[in-house]
Coordinates of N, CA and C in Angstrom, one line a residue:
M1 N 8.1 -49.2 2.5 CA 8.4 -50.8 3.2 C 9.6 -51.5 3.0
A2 N 9.6 -52.5 3.8 CA 11.3 -52.9 4.4 C 11.3 -53.9 3.1
N3 N 12.3 -54.3 2.4 CA 12.2 -55.2 1.5 C 12.2 -57.1 2.0
F4 N 12.2 -58.1 1.4 CA 12.5 -58.9 1.5 C 13.7 -59.6 2.6
N5 N 14.9 -58.9 1.7 CA 15.7 -59.1 2.4 C 16.2 -58.5 4.1
T6 N 15.7 -57.6 4.0 CA 15.5 -56.8 5.3 C 14.6 -57.6 6.4
H7 N 13.3 -58.3 5.7 CA 12.4 -58.6 6.8 C 13.1 -59.9 7.5
L8 N 13.8 -60.8 6.4 CA 14.4 -62.2 6.4 C 15.5 -61.8 7.6
N9 N 16.2 -61.1 7.5 CA 17.2 -60.6 7.9 C 17.2 -60.4 9.1
V10 N 16.4 -59.2 9.6 CA 15.9 -58.9 10.8 C 14.9 -60.1 11.9
A11 N 14.3 -60.2 11.3 CA 13.4 -61.9 11.4 C 14.2 -63.0 12.0
F12 N 15.2 -63.2 11.1 CA 16.3 -64.1 11.8 C 17.0 -63.8 12.9
M13 N 17.6 -62.6 12.8 CA 18.3 -61.8 14.2 C 17.3 -61.9 15.3
A14 N 16.5 -61.6 15.6 CA 15.4 -61.3 16.1 C 15.2 -62.6 17.2
S15 N 14.5 -63.7 16.3 CA 14.2 -65.0 16.7 C 15.7 -65.6 17.1
G16 N 16.8 -65.3 16.2 CA 17.8 -65.9 16.9 C 18.1 -65.9 18.5
T17 N 17.9 -64.7 18.6 CA 19.0 -64.0 20.1 C 17.3 -64.3 21.1
L18 N 16.4 -64.5 20.6 CA 15.0 -64.5 22.0 C 15.3 -66.0 22.0
S19 N 15.0 -66.9 20.9 CA 15.4 -68.5 20.8 C 16.6 -69.3 21.9
L20 N 17.7 -68.5 21.6 CA 18.9 -68.9 22.6 C 18.7 -68.1 23.8
T21 N 18.2 -67.2 24.0 CA 18.1 -67.2 25.4 C 17.0 -67.7 26.3
V22 N 15.6 -68.4 25.7 CA 14.7 -69.2 26.5 C 15.6 -70.7 26.4
Y23 N 16.4 -70.9 25.3 CA 17.3 -72.3 25.1 C 18.3 -72.3 26.2
K24 N 19.1 -70.9 26.5 CA 20.3 -71.3 27.4 C 19.6 -71.1 29.0
A25 N 18.3 -70.8 29.0 CA 17.6 -70.8 30.5 C 17.0 -72.0 30.6
G26 N 17.1 -73.2 29.6 CA 16.4 -74.4 30.0 C 14.9 -74.7 29.7
L27 N 14.5 -73.6 28.8 CA 13.1 -73.7 28.7 C 12.5 -74.6 27.5
I28 N 13.7 -74.8 26.7 CA 13.4 -75.7 25.3 C 14.6 -76.4 25.3
D29 N 14.6 -77.5 24.1 CA 15.4 -78.4 23.8 C 15.9 -77.8 22.9
D30 N 17.0 -78.7 22.3 CA 17.6 -78.4 20.7 C 16.9 -78.2 19.8
S31 N 16.0 -79.4 19.6 CA 15.0 -79.5 18.7 C 13.8 -78.2 18.6
G32 N 13.7 -77.6 20.0 CA 12.6 -76.8 20.3 C 13.7 -75.6 20.0
F33 N 14.8 -75.2 20.3 CA 15.3 -74.0 19.9 C 15.6 -74.1 18.4
L34 N 16.3 -75.1 17.1 CA 15.9 -74.5 16.0 C 14.5 -74.1 15.3
M35 N 13.5 -75.0 16.0 CA 12.1 -74.6 15.8 C 11.6 -73.4 16.1
C36 N 12.0 -72.8 17.2 CA 11.7 -71.5 17.6 C 12.4 -70.6 16.2
V37 N 13.4 -70.3 15.9 CA 14.6 -69.9 15.2 C 13.9 -69.8 13.8
A38 N 13.4 -71.1 13.4 CA 12.5 -71.5 11.9 C 11.7 -70.7 12.0
L39 N 10.6 -70.8 12.9 CA 9.0 -70.2 13.1 C 9.1 -68.7 13.4
G40 N 10.3 -68.0 13.9 CA 10.4 -66.6 13.9 C 10.9 -66.0 12.9
T41 N 11.6 -66.7 11.9 CA 11.9 -66.3 10.4 C 10.8 -66.2 9.7
I42 N 10.1 -67.7 9.4 CA 8.8 -67.7 8.9 C 7.7 -66.5 9.2
G43 N 8.0 -66.4 10.4 CA 6.9 -65.2 11.1 C 7.4 -64.0 10.3
G44 N 8.4 -63.6 10.1 CA 8.9 -62.1 9.7 C 8.6 -62.1 7.9
L45 N 8.3 -63.5 7.8 CA 7.9 -63.3 6.2 C 6.5 -63.2 6.0
L46 N 5.6 -63.9 6.8 CA 4.3 -64.3 6.7 C 3.2 -63.1 6.1
P47 N 3.4 -61.5 6.6 CA 2.6 -60.7 6.2 C 2.3 -60.5 4.5
D48 N 3.3 -60.7 4.3 CA 4.0 -60.5 2.6 C 3.1 -61.5 1.6
L49 N 2.2 -62.4 2.5 CA 1.8 -63.6 1.5 C 0.4 -63.0 0.6
D50 N 0.1 -61.7 0.8 CA -1.0 -61.3 -0.1 C -0.6 -60.2 -0.8
S51 N 0.6 -60.2 -1.0 CA 1.5 -59.6 -1.9 C 1.7 -60.2 -3.1
D52 N 1.5 -59.8 -4.5 CA 1.1 -60.5 -5.6 C 2.8 -61.0 -6.0
N53 N 3.3 -59.9 -5.9 CA 4.9 -60.1 -6.5 C 5.8 -60.1 -5.3
S54 N 5.5 -60.7 -3.9 CA 6.5 -60.5 -3.0 C 7.6 -62.4 -3.1
T55 N 8.5 -62.3 -2.8 CA 9.4 -63.4 -2.3 C 8.5 -64.8 -2.0
P56 N 7.9 -64.1 -1.2 CA 7.7 -65.6 -0.2 C 6.5 -66.2 -0.9
I57 N 5.5 -65.6 -1.3 CA 4.4 -66.1 -2.0 C 5.0 -67.0 -3.0
K58 N 5.5 -66.0 -3.8 CA 6.6 -66.6 -5.2 C 6.9 -68.3 -5.0
L59 N 7.6 -67.8 -3.9 CA 8.3 -69.3 -3.7 C 7.4 -70.3 -3.0
G60 N 6.6 -70.0 -1.9 CA 5.8 -70.9 -1.6 C 4.6 -71.3 -2.3
F61 N 4.1 -71.1 -3.2 CA 3.2 -71.5 -4.6 C 4.3 -72.7 -5.2
N62 N 5.4 -72.2 -5.8 CA 6.3 -73.0 -6.8 C 6.6 -74.7 -5.6
I63 N 6.8 -74.2 -4.4 CA 7.0 -75.5 -3.6 C 5.8 -76.0 -3.2
T64 N 4.8 -75.7 -3.1 CA 3.2 -76.2 -3.0 C 2.8 -77.0 -4.3
S65 N 2.9 -76.3 -5.5 CA 2.5 -77.0 -6.9 C 3.8 -78.0 -7.0
F66 N 5.1 -78.0 -6.8 CA 5.8 -79.5 -6.9 C 5.1 -80.4 -5.9
I67 N 5.1 -80.1 -4.8 CA 4.3 -80.8 -3.7 C 3.3 -81.4 -4.1
F68 N 2.0 -80.7 -4.8 CA 1.0 -81.1 -5.3 C 1.0 -82.1 -6.5
A69 N 1.9 -81.6 -7.5 CA 2.1 -82.3 -8.9 C 3.0 -83.8 -8.3
F70 N 3.5 -83.9 -7.4 CA 4.3 -85.1 -6.9 C 3.3 -85.9 -6.1
G71 N 2.4 -85.7 -5.7 CA 1.6 -86.3 -4.5 C 0.2 -86.9 -5.8
L72 N 0.0 -86.4 -6.7 CA -0.8 -86.9 -7.8 C -0.2 -88.1 -8.8
V73 N 1.0 -87.6 -8.6 CA 1.7 -89.1 -9.8 C 1.9 -90.1 -8.5
M74 N 2.4 -90.1 -7.3 CA 2.5 -91.0 -6.6 C 1.3 -91.6 -6.4
H75 N 0.3 -91.0 -6.4 CA -1.3 -91.6 -6.0 C -1.7 -92.5 -7.6
W76 N -1.6 -91.9 -8.3 CA -1.9 -92.8 -9.6 C -0.5 -93.4 -10.3
R77 N 0.5 -93.7 -9.6 CA 1.7 -94.1 -10.2 C 1.5 -95.7 -10.8
S78 N 0.4 -96.3 -10.0 CA 0.1 -97.8 -10.5 C -0.9 -98.1 -11.5
D79 N -1.6 -96.7 -11.6 CA -2.7 -97.2 -12.7 C -2.3 -96.5 -13.8
L80 N -1.5 -95.5 -14.0 CA -1.2 -94.6 -15.9 C 0.4 -95.2 -16.3
S81 N 0.2 -94.9 -17.6 CA 1.4 -95.3 -17.8 C 2.1 -94.0 -18.2
L82 N 4.0 -94.0 -18.2 CA 4.5 -93.1 -18.4 C 4.3 -91.9 -18.6
L83 N 3.8 -92.0 -19.8 CA 3.1 -90.8 -20.6 C 2.0 -89.6 -20.1
A84 N 1.2 -90.5 -19.3 CA 0.2 -90.3 -18.6 C 0.4 -89.4 -17.3
L85 N 1.4 -90.2 -16.7 CA 2.3 -89.5 -15.6 C 2.9 -88.6 -15.4
I86 N 3.7 -88.4 -16.8 CA 4.3 -87.1 -17.4 C 3.2 -85.7 -17.5
A87 N 1.7 -86.4 -18.1 CA 1.0 -85.5 -18.3 C 0.1 -84.8 -17.3
L88 N 0.0 -85.6 -16.3 CA -0.6 -85.4 -15.0 C 0.2 -84.6 -13.7
W89 N 1.4 -84.5 -13.9 CA 2.6 -84.0 -13.3 C 2.4 -82.5 -13.6
L90 N 2.5 -82.6 -15.4 CA 2.8 -81.0 -15.4 C 1.2 -80.4 -15.4
A91 N 0.1 -81.1 -15.8 CA -1.1 -80.6 -15.3 C -1.5 -80.2 -13.9
G92 N -1.0 -80.7 -12.9 CA -1.0 -80.3 -11.7 C -0.2 -79.5 -11.2
Y93 N 0.8 -79.2 -11.7 CA 1.8 -78.3 -11.1 C 1.2 -76.9 -11.7
G94 N 1.1 -76.9 -13.2 CA 0.3 -75.8 -13.8 C -1.1 -75.3 -13.4
F95 N -1.9 -76.4 -12.8 CA -3.2 -76.2 -12.0 C -2.8 -75.2 -10.9
M96 N -1.9 -75.5 -9.9 CA -1.4 -75.2 -8.7 C -0.6 -73.9 -9.0
R97 N 0.3 -74.0 -9.9 CA 1.2 -72.7 -9.9 C 0.3 -71.2 -10.6
Y98 N -0.2 -71.7 -11.8 CA -1.2 -70.5 -12.2 C -2.7 -70.5 -12.0
V99 N -3.4 -71.7 -11.9 CA -4.8 -71.4 -11.7 C -5.0 -70.9 -10.4
V100 N -4.8 -71.8 -9.5 CA -4.9 -71.5 -7.7 C -3.9 -69.9 -7.5
F101 N -2.6 -70.1 -8.0 CA -2.2 -68.6 -7.8 C -2.9 -67.4 -8.0
H102 N -3.5 -67.6 -9.5 CA -4.2 -66.3 -9.7 C -5.2 -65.9 -9.3
I103 N -6.2 -67.3 -8.5 CA -7.0 -66.8 -7.9 C -6.9 -66.2 -6.5
F104 N -5.5 -66.9 -5.8 CA -5.1 -66.4 -5.0 C -4.9 -64.7 -4.8
T105 N -4.3 -64.7 -5.8 CA -3.6 -63.2 -6.1 C -5.0 -62.5 -6.2
T106 N -5.9 -62.7 -6.8 CA -7.4 -62.0 -7.2 C -8.1 -61.7 -6.1
M107 N -8.4 -62.4 -5.1 CA -8.8 -62.0 -3.9 C -8.4 -61.8 -2.9
T108 N -7.2 -61.5 -2.6 CA -6.0 -61.1 -1.7 C -5.9 -59.3 -2.3
V109 N -5.6 -58.3 -1.5 CA -5.0 -57.0 -1.5 C -3.9 -56.7 -0.6
H110 N -2.7 -56.3 -1.3 CA -1.6 -56.1 -0.4 C -1.9 -55.3 0.5
R111 N -1.5 -55.5 1.7 CA -1.6 -54.7 2.9 C -3.6 -54.9 3.4
G112 N -4.0 -55.8 3.2 CA -5.3 -56.1 3.4 C -5.3 -56.8 4.8
V113 N -6.4 -57.3 5.0 CA -6.6 -58.1 6.4 C -5.6 -58.9 6.5
M114 N -4.8 -59.6 5.7 CA -3.6 -60.1 6.1 C -2.4 -59.8 6.9
H115 N -2.2 -58.6 6.4 CA -1.7 -57.7 6.9 C -1.7 -57.3 8.2
S116 N -2.2 -58.0 9.2 CA -2.7 -56.9 10.6 C -2.4 -58.3 11.5
V117 N -2.5 -57.2 12.8 CA -2.1 -57.7 13.9 C -3.0 -59.5 14.1
P118 N -4.8 -59.1 14.3 CA -5.0 -60.2 14.8 C -5.5 -61.4 13.5
Y119 N -4.7 -61.1 12.4 CA -4.7 -62.2 11.3 C -3.3 -63.1 11.9
M120 N -2.2 -62.0 12.2 CA -1.0 -63.2 12.6 C -1.2 -63.8 14.2
A121 N -2.4 -63.1 14.5 CA -2.6 -63.7 16.1 C -3.1 -65.1 16.2
I122 N -4.2 -64.9 14.9 CA -4.6 -66.5 14.7 C -3.8 -67.4 13.9
L123 N -2.9 -67.1 13.3 CA -1.8 -68.0 12.8 C -1.0 -68.4 14.0
G124 N -0.7 -67.6 14.9 CA -0.1 -67.7 16.2 C -0.9 -68.6 16.8
L125 N -1.6 -68.3 17.4 CA -2.8 -69.5 18.2 C -3.3 -70.8 17.3
G126 N -3.3 -70.8 16.5 CA -3.6 -71.7 15.5 C -2.2 -72.9 15.7
L127 N -1.3 -71.8 15.8 CA -0.2 -73.4 15.8 C -0.1 -73.6 17.1
T128 N 0.1 -72.8 17.9 CA -0.1 -73.5 19.4 C -0.9 -74.4 19.3
Y129 N -2.4 -74.5 19.1 CA -3.4 -75.3 19.1 C -2.6 -76.5 18.6
L130 N -2.6 -76.3 17.4 CA -2.0 -77.1 16.5 C -0.9 -78.2 17.2
S131 N 0.3 -78.0 17.5 CA 1.1 -78.1 18.4 C 0.7 -79.1 19.6
Y132 N 0.3 -78.7 20.1 CA -0.2 -79.4 21.4 C -1.6 -80.3 21.4
S133 N -2.3 -79.7 20.5 CA -3.9 -80.9 20.6 C -3.9 -81.6 19.7
V134 N -3.3 -81.7 18.5 CA -3.5 -82.4 17.5 C -1.6 -83.3 17.6
L135 N -0.7 -82.6 17.4 CA 0.9 -82.9 17.2 C 1.2 -83.8 18.4
Q136 N 0.5 -83.6 19.4 CA 0.5 -83.8 21.3 C 1.6 -83.4 21.7
L137 N 2.7 -82.2 20.8 CA 3.8 -81.8 21.3 C 3.8 -81.1 23.0
P138 N 4.7 -81.1 24.0 CA 4.9 -80.4 25.3 C 3.9 -79.2 25.0
L139 N 3.6 -78.9 26.5 CA 2.7 -77.5 26.0 C 3.8 -76.4 26.1
T140 N 4.9 -76.5 26.9 CA 5.6 -75.2 26.6 C 6.4 -75.0 25.2
A141 N 6.5 -76.1 24.8 CA 7.1 -76.0 23.7 C 6.1 -75.4 22.5
S142 N 4.6 -76.0 22.5 CA 3.8 -75.5 21.9 C 3.2 -73.9 22.0
W143 N 3.0 -73.2 23.3 CA 3.0 -72.1 23.2 C 4.4 -71.2 22.7
F144 N 5.6 -71.7 23.3 CA 6.8 -71.0 22.3 C 6.7 -70.8 21.0
Y145 N 6.4 -72.2 20.1 CA 5.9 -72.0 18.6 C 5.2 -71.2 18.1
G146 N 4.0 -70.9 18.7 CA 2.7 -69.9 18.7 C 3.8 -68.4 18.3
L147 N 3.9 -68.4 19.7 CA 4.9 -67.0 20.2 C 5.5 -66.2 19.3
F148 N 6.6 -67.6 18.9 CA 7.8 -67.0 18.2 C 6.9 -66.7 16.5
L149 N 6.3 -67.7 16.3 CA 5.5 -67.3 15.0 C 4.9 -65.6 15.0
F150 N 4.4 -65.4 15.9 CA 3.4 -64.3 16.2 C 4.6 -63.0 16.2
S151 N 5.7 -63.4 17.0 CA 6.7 -62.0 17.3 C 7.3 -62.2 15.9
G152 N 7.6 -63.2 15.3 CA 8.1 -62.6 13.7 C 7.5 -61.6 13.1
A153 N 6.4 -62.2 12.9 CA 5.1 -61.5 12.1 C 5.3 -60.2 12.8
M154 N 5.1 -59.5 14.2 CA 5.2 -58.2 14.7 C 6.6 -57.6 14.1
V155 N 7.6 -58.2 13.9 CA 8.9 -57.7 13.7 C 8.8 -57.1 12.3
H156 N 7.9 -58.0 11.3 CA 7.9 -57.8 10.4 C 6.8 -56.4 9.8
L157 N 5.6 -56.4 10.7 CA 4.8 -55.0 10.8 C 5.5 -53.7 11.1
A158 N 6.4 -54.1 12.3 CA 7.0 -53.1 12.7 C 8.1 -52.3 11.8
L159 N 8.4 -53.0 11.2 CA 9.7 -52.6 9.9 C 9.2 -51.9 8.9
D160 N 7.9 -52.7 8.5 CA 7.1 -51.6 7.4 C 6.9 -50.5 8.1
E161 N 6.3 -50.2 9.8 CA 5.7 -49.0 9.7 C 6.5 -48.0 10.3
L162 N 8.0 -48.6 10.3 CA 9.2 -48.0 10.8 C 9.7 -47.4 9.5
Y163 N 9.8 -48.2 7.8 CA 9.9 -47.5 6.6 C 8.7 -46.2 6.3
S164 N 7.5 -46.4 6.7 CA 6.7 -45.5 6.5 C 6.9 -44.2 7.0
V165 N 8.0 -43.9 7.7 CA 8.7 -42.7 8.2 C 9.1 -42.2 7.4
N166 N 9.3 -41.1 6.9 CA 10.4 -40.2 6.0 C 11.2 -39.7 7.2
L167 N 12.1 -40.5 7.4 CA 13.1 -39.9 8.5 C 14.0 -38.4 8.3
S168 N 14.3 -38.3 6.8 CA 14.9 -37.4 6.5 C 14.3 -35.9 6.9
N169 N 13.0 -35.6 6.5 CA 12.0 -34.3 6.9 C 11.3 -34.6 8.0
M170 N 11.0 -35.9 8.7 CA 10.2 -36.7 9.7 C 8.9 -36.4 9.4
K171 N 8.5 -36.9 8.4 CA 7.2 -36.5 7.7 C 6.7 -38.5 7.8
M172 N 5.3 -38.8 7.8 CA 4.7 -39.4 7.5 C 4.0 -39.8 6.2
K173 N 4.9 -41.2 6.0 CA 4.1 -41.3 4.6 C 3.0 -41.7 4.0
R174 N 2.4 -42.1 2.8 CA 1.2 -42.3 2.8 C 1.3 -43.8 3.3
S175 N 1.7 -44.6 3.6 CA 1.8 -46.2 3.7 C 1.9 -46.1 5.0
S176 N 2.0 -45.1 5.9 CA 1.6 -44.9 7.5 C 0.4 -45.8 8.3
G177 N 0.5 -46.5 9.1 CA -0.6 -46.9 9.6 C -1.5 -48.3 8.9
T178 N -0.6 -48.3 7.9 CA -1.4 -49.6 7.1 C -0.8 -50.8 7.3
A179 N 0.1 -50.7 7.9 CA 0.8 -52.2 8.2 C 0.7 -52.8 9.5
M180 N 1.0 -52.1 10.8 CA 0.3 -52.6 12.0 C -1.0 -52.4 12.6
K181 N -1.9 -52.8 12.0 CA -3.1 -52.2 12.1 C -4.1 -53.6 12.7
F182 N -5.3 -53.1 13.7 CA -5.8 -54.2 14.4 C -7.6 -53.9 13.6
Y183 N -7.9 -52.6 12.9 CA -9.1 -52.8 12.3 C -9.0 -51.6 11.3
Q184 N -9.9 -52.2 10.2 CA -9.7 -51.0 8.8 C -11.5 -51.2 8.7
H185 N -11.9 -49.9 8.6 CA -13.5 -49.8 8.6 C -14.0 -50.5 7.3
K186 N -13.4 -50.0 5.9 CA -13.8 -50.7 4.8 C -13.6 -52.1 4.8
D187 N -12.7 -53.0 5.4 CA -12.9 -54.3 5.8 C -13.6 -54.6 7.0
K188 N -14.4 -54.1 7.4 CA -15.2 -54.2 8.6 C -15.8 -55.8 9.2
W189 N -16.4 -56.4 8.0 CA -16.7 -57.6 7.8 C -15.7 -58.9 8.3
W190 N -14.4 -58.7 7.4 CA -13.5 -59.5 7.5 C -12.7 -59.2 9.0
Y191 N -12.8 -58.2 9.5 CA -12.4 -58.1 10.4 C -13.3 -58.3 11.8
L192 N -14.5 -58.5 11.3 CA -15.5 -59.1 12.5 C -15.2 -60.7 12.4
L193 N -15.1 -61.2 11.8 CA -14.5 -62.8 11.3 C -13.6 -63.3 11.7
L194 N -12.2 -61.8 11.7 CA -11.0 -62.5 12.1 C -11.2 -62.4 14.0
Y195 N -11.8 -61.5 14.5 CA -11.9 -61.9 16.0 C -12.7 -62.5 16.3
V196 N -13.9 -63.0 15.8 CA -14.4 -64.3 16.4 C -13.7 -65.2 16.0
I197 N -12.8 -65.3 14.9 CA -11.6 -66.9 15.1 C -11.0 -66.5 16.1
L198 N -10.6 -65.4 16.5 CA -9.4 -65.6 17.4 C -9.8 -65.3 18.7
A199 N -11.2 -65.0 19.0 CA -11.7 -65.5 20.5 C -12.0 -66.9 20.2
L200 N -12.4 -67.7 19.3 CA -13.0 -69.2 19.4 C -11.2 -69.9 19.9
L201 N -10.2 -69.4 19.2 CA -9.0 -70.0 19.5 C -8.6 -69.5 20.7
I202 N -8.8 -68.4 21.5 CA -8.4 -68.3 22.8 C -9.2 -68.8 23.5
Y203 N -10.6 -69.2 23.4 CA -10.9 -70.1 24.5 C -10.7 -71.5 24.2
F204 N -10.3 -72.0 23.1 CA -9.8 -73.3 23.1 C -8.2 -73.5 23.0
A205 N -7.6 -72.5 23.3 CA -6.4 -72.8 23.4 C -5.7 -73.6 24.6
P206 N -4.5 -74.0 24.3 CA -3.9 -74.8 25.3 C -3.6 -74.5 26.7
P207 N -3.6 -74.8 28.0 CA -3.8 -73.8 29.6 C -2.6 -73.0 29.3
F208 N -2.7 -71.8 29.4 CA -1.6 -70.9 29.5 C -0.9 -70.6 31.1
D209 N -2.1 -70.8 32.0 CA -1.1 -71.0 33.1 C 0.0 -71.5 33.7
E210 N -0.5 -72.8 33.4 CA 1.0 -73.4 33.4 C 2.2 -73.1 32.6
F211 N 1.9 -72.4 31.5 CA 3.5 -72.3 31.0 C 3.4 -70.8 31.5
W212 N 2.6 -69.8 31.7 CA 3.0 -68.4 32.5 C 3.6 -68.7 33.6
Q213 N 3.4 -69.9 34.4 CA 4.1 -70.4 36.0 C 5.7 -70.7 35.4
Q214 N 5.4 -71.3 34.4 CA 7.1 -71.5 34.0 C 8.1 -70.6 33.8
L215 N 7.4 -69.7 32.9 CA 8.1 -68.3 32.9 C 8.6 -67.4 34.0
R216 N 7.6 -67.7 34.8 CA 7.9 -67.0 36.2 C 8.6 -67.3 37.3
D217 N 8.9 -68.8 36.8 CA 9.9 -69.7 38.2 C 11.3 -68.6 38.0
P218 N 12.0 -68.4 38.7 CA 13.0 -67.6 39.1 C 14.1 -68.9 38.8
A219 N 13.8 -69.9 39.0 CA 15.2 -70.9 38.6 C 15.9 -70.9 37.2
P220 N 15.1 -71.0 36.1 CA 15.6 -71.0 34.8 C 16.2 -69.2 34.5
W221 N 15.4 -68.3 34.8 CA 16.4 -67.2 35.0 C 17.7 -66.8 35.8
A222 N 17.7 -67.8 36.8 CA 18.9 -67.7 37.6 C 19.6 -68.6 36.9
K223 N 19.6 -69.6 36.2 CA 20.6 -70.4 35.3 C 21.0 -69.6 34.2
L224 N 20.0 -68.8 33.4 CA 20.6 -68.0 32.6 C 21.5 -67.0 32.9
K225 N 21.6 -66.2 34.1 CA 22.1 -65.1 34.7 C 23.6 -65.9 34.9
I226 N 24.0 -66.8 35.4 CA 24.8 -67.6 35.9 C 25.7 -67.8 34.2
G227 N 24.8 -68.4 33.4 CA 25.8 -68.3 32.3 C 26.0 -67.5 31.0
L228 N 25.6 -66.0 31.7 CA 25.6 -64.7 30.7 C 27.1 -64.6 30.3
W229 N 27.7 -64.3 31.2 CA 29.1 -63.7 30.6 C 30.1 -65.0 30.4
P230 N 31.0 -64.7 29.5 CA 32.1 -66.2 29.3 C 32.6 -65.9 30.6
E231 N 33.6 -67.2 30.9 CA 34.7 -66.9 32.2 C 35.6 -65.8 31.9
L232 N 36.0 -65.0 31.0 CA 37.1 -64.9 30.9 C 36.8 -63.1 31.5
I233 N 35.6 -63.0 30.7 CA 35.0 -61.7 31.3 C 34.4 -61.6 32.9
K234 N 34.0 -62.7 33.4 CA 33.4 -62.7 34.5 C 34.6 -63.1 35.5
N235 N 35.7 -63.3 35.3 CA 36.9 -63.0 36.0 C 37.5 -61.9 35.8
W236 N 37.5 -61.2 34.9 CA 37.6 -59.4 35.0 C 37.0 -58.8 35.6
L237 N 35.6 -59.3 35.7 CA 34.4 -58.4 36.4 C 35.0 -58.7 38.0
N238 N 35.4 -59.8 38.3 CA 35.7 -60.1 39.6 C 36.8 -59.2 40.2

């Protein structure tokens, strides 16, 4: 499968290109452009969260452990002595970094249900719902955020499938079909749960028709077409 740097770089380039396209079309603002690039890049790393030795999961748990320990200290800062706070800081960090991390890696299997299309669709739709219904962000931005997270994850899965082909003699490796999958019989009950959750998220998702109408509006794409080429090239073409 592709390594961490490949996933990071390809997801960044893909999300950056798509984000810049919708930004130049006027469909998102400055902050929306940056968020779409970031979310697309993050999405390109998400499927490897079920790998015990992956860089994203180690980095994520390190950051989470620091935040958890900091939260404990801030909560008890007025009630405990300095030595007690230091002990609480170390205990909180150690609990998250080693105990919770061990439980997480024990319960997850690399290229299991987390490394699948429906799981990533749940994360994308979940982000759209959270952005619109909880954070009260605009409808268009909310849908773009979820779609970019999902698209970044699809780039990751597509890369893993591409790397499962031995191009020298055009043979499929044993890992072929384990990346971009919709179902595995050995995990049938997990997949049943995934599709139930996905169906609920689709039902409660923010209105899609309005967002789709904005995408179908020819005005933004006409604006994008006008600003597609630099002035020097346009003058040369004319």
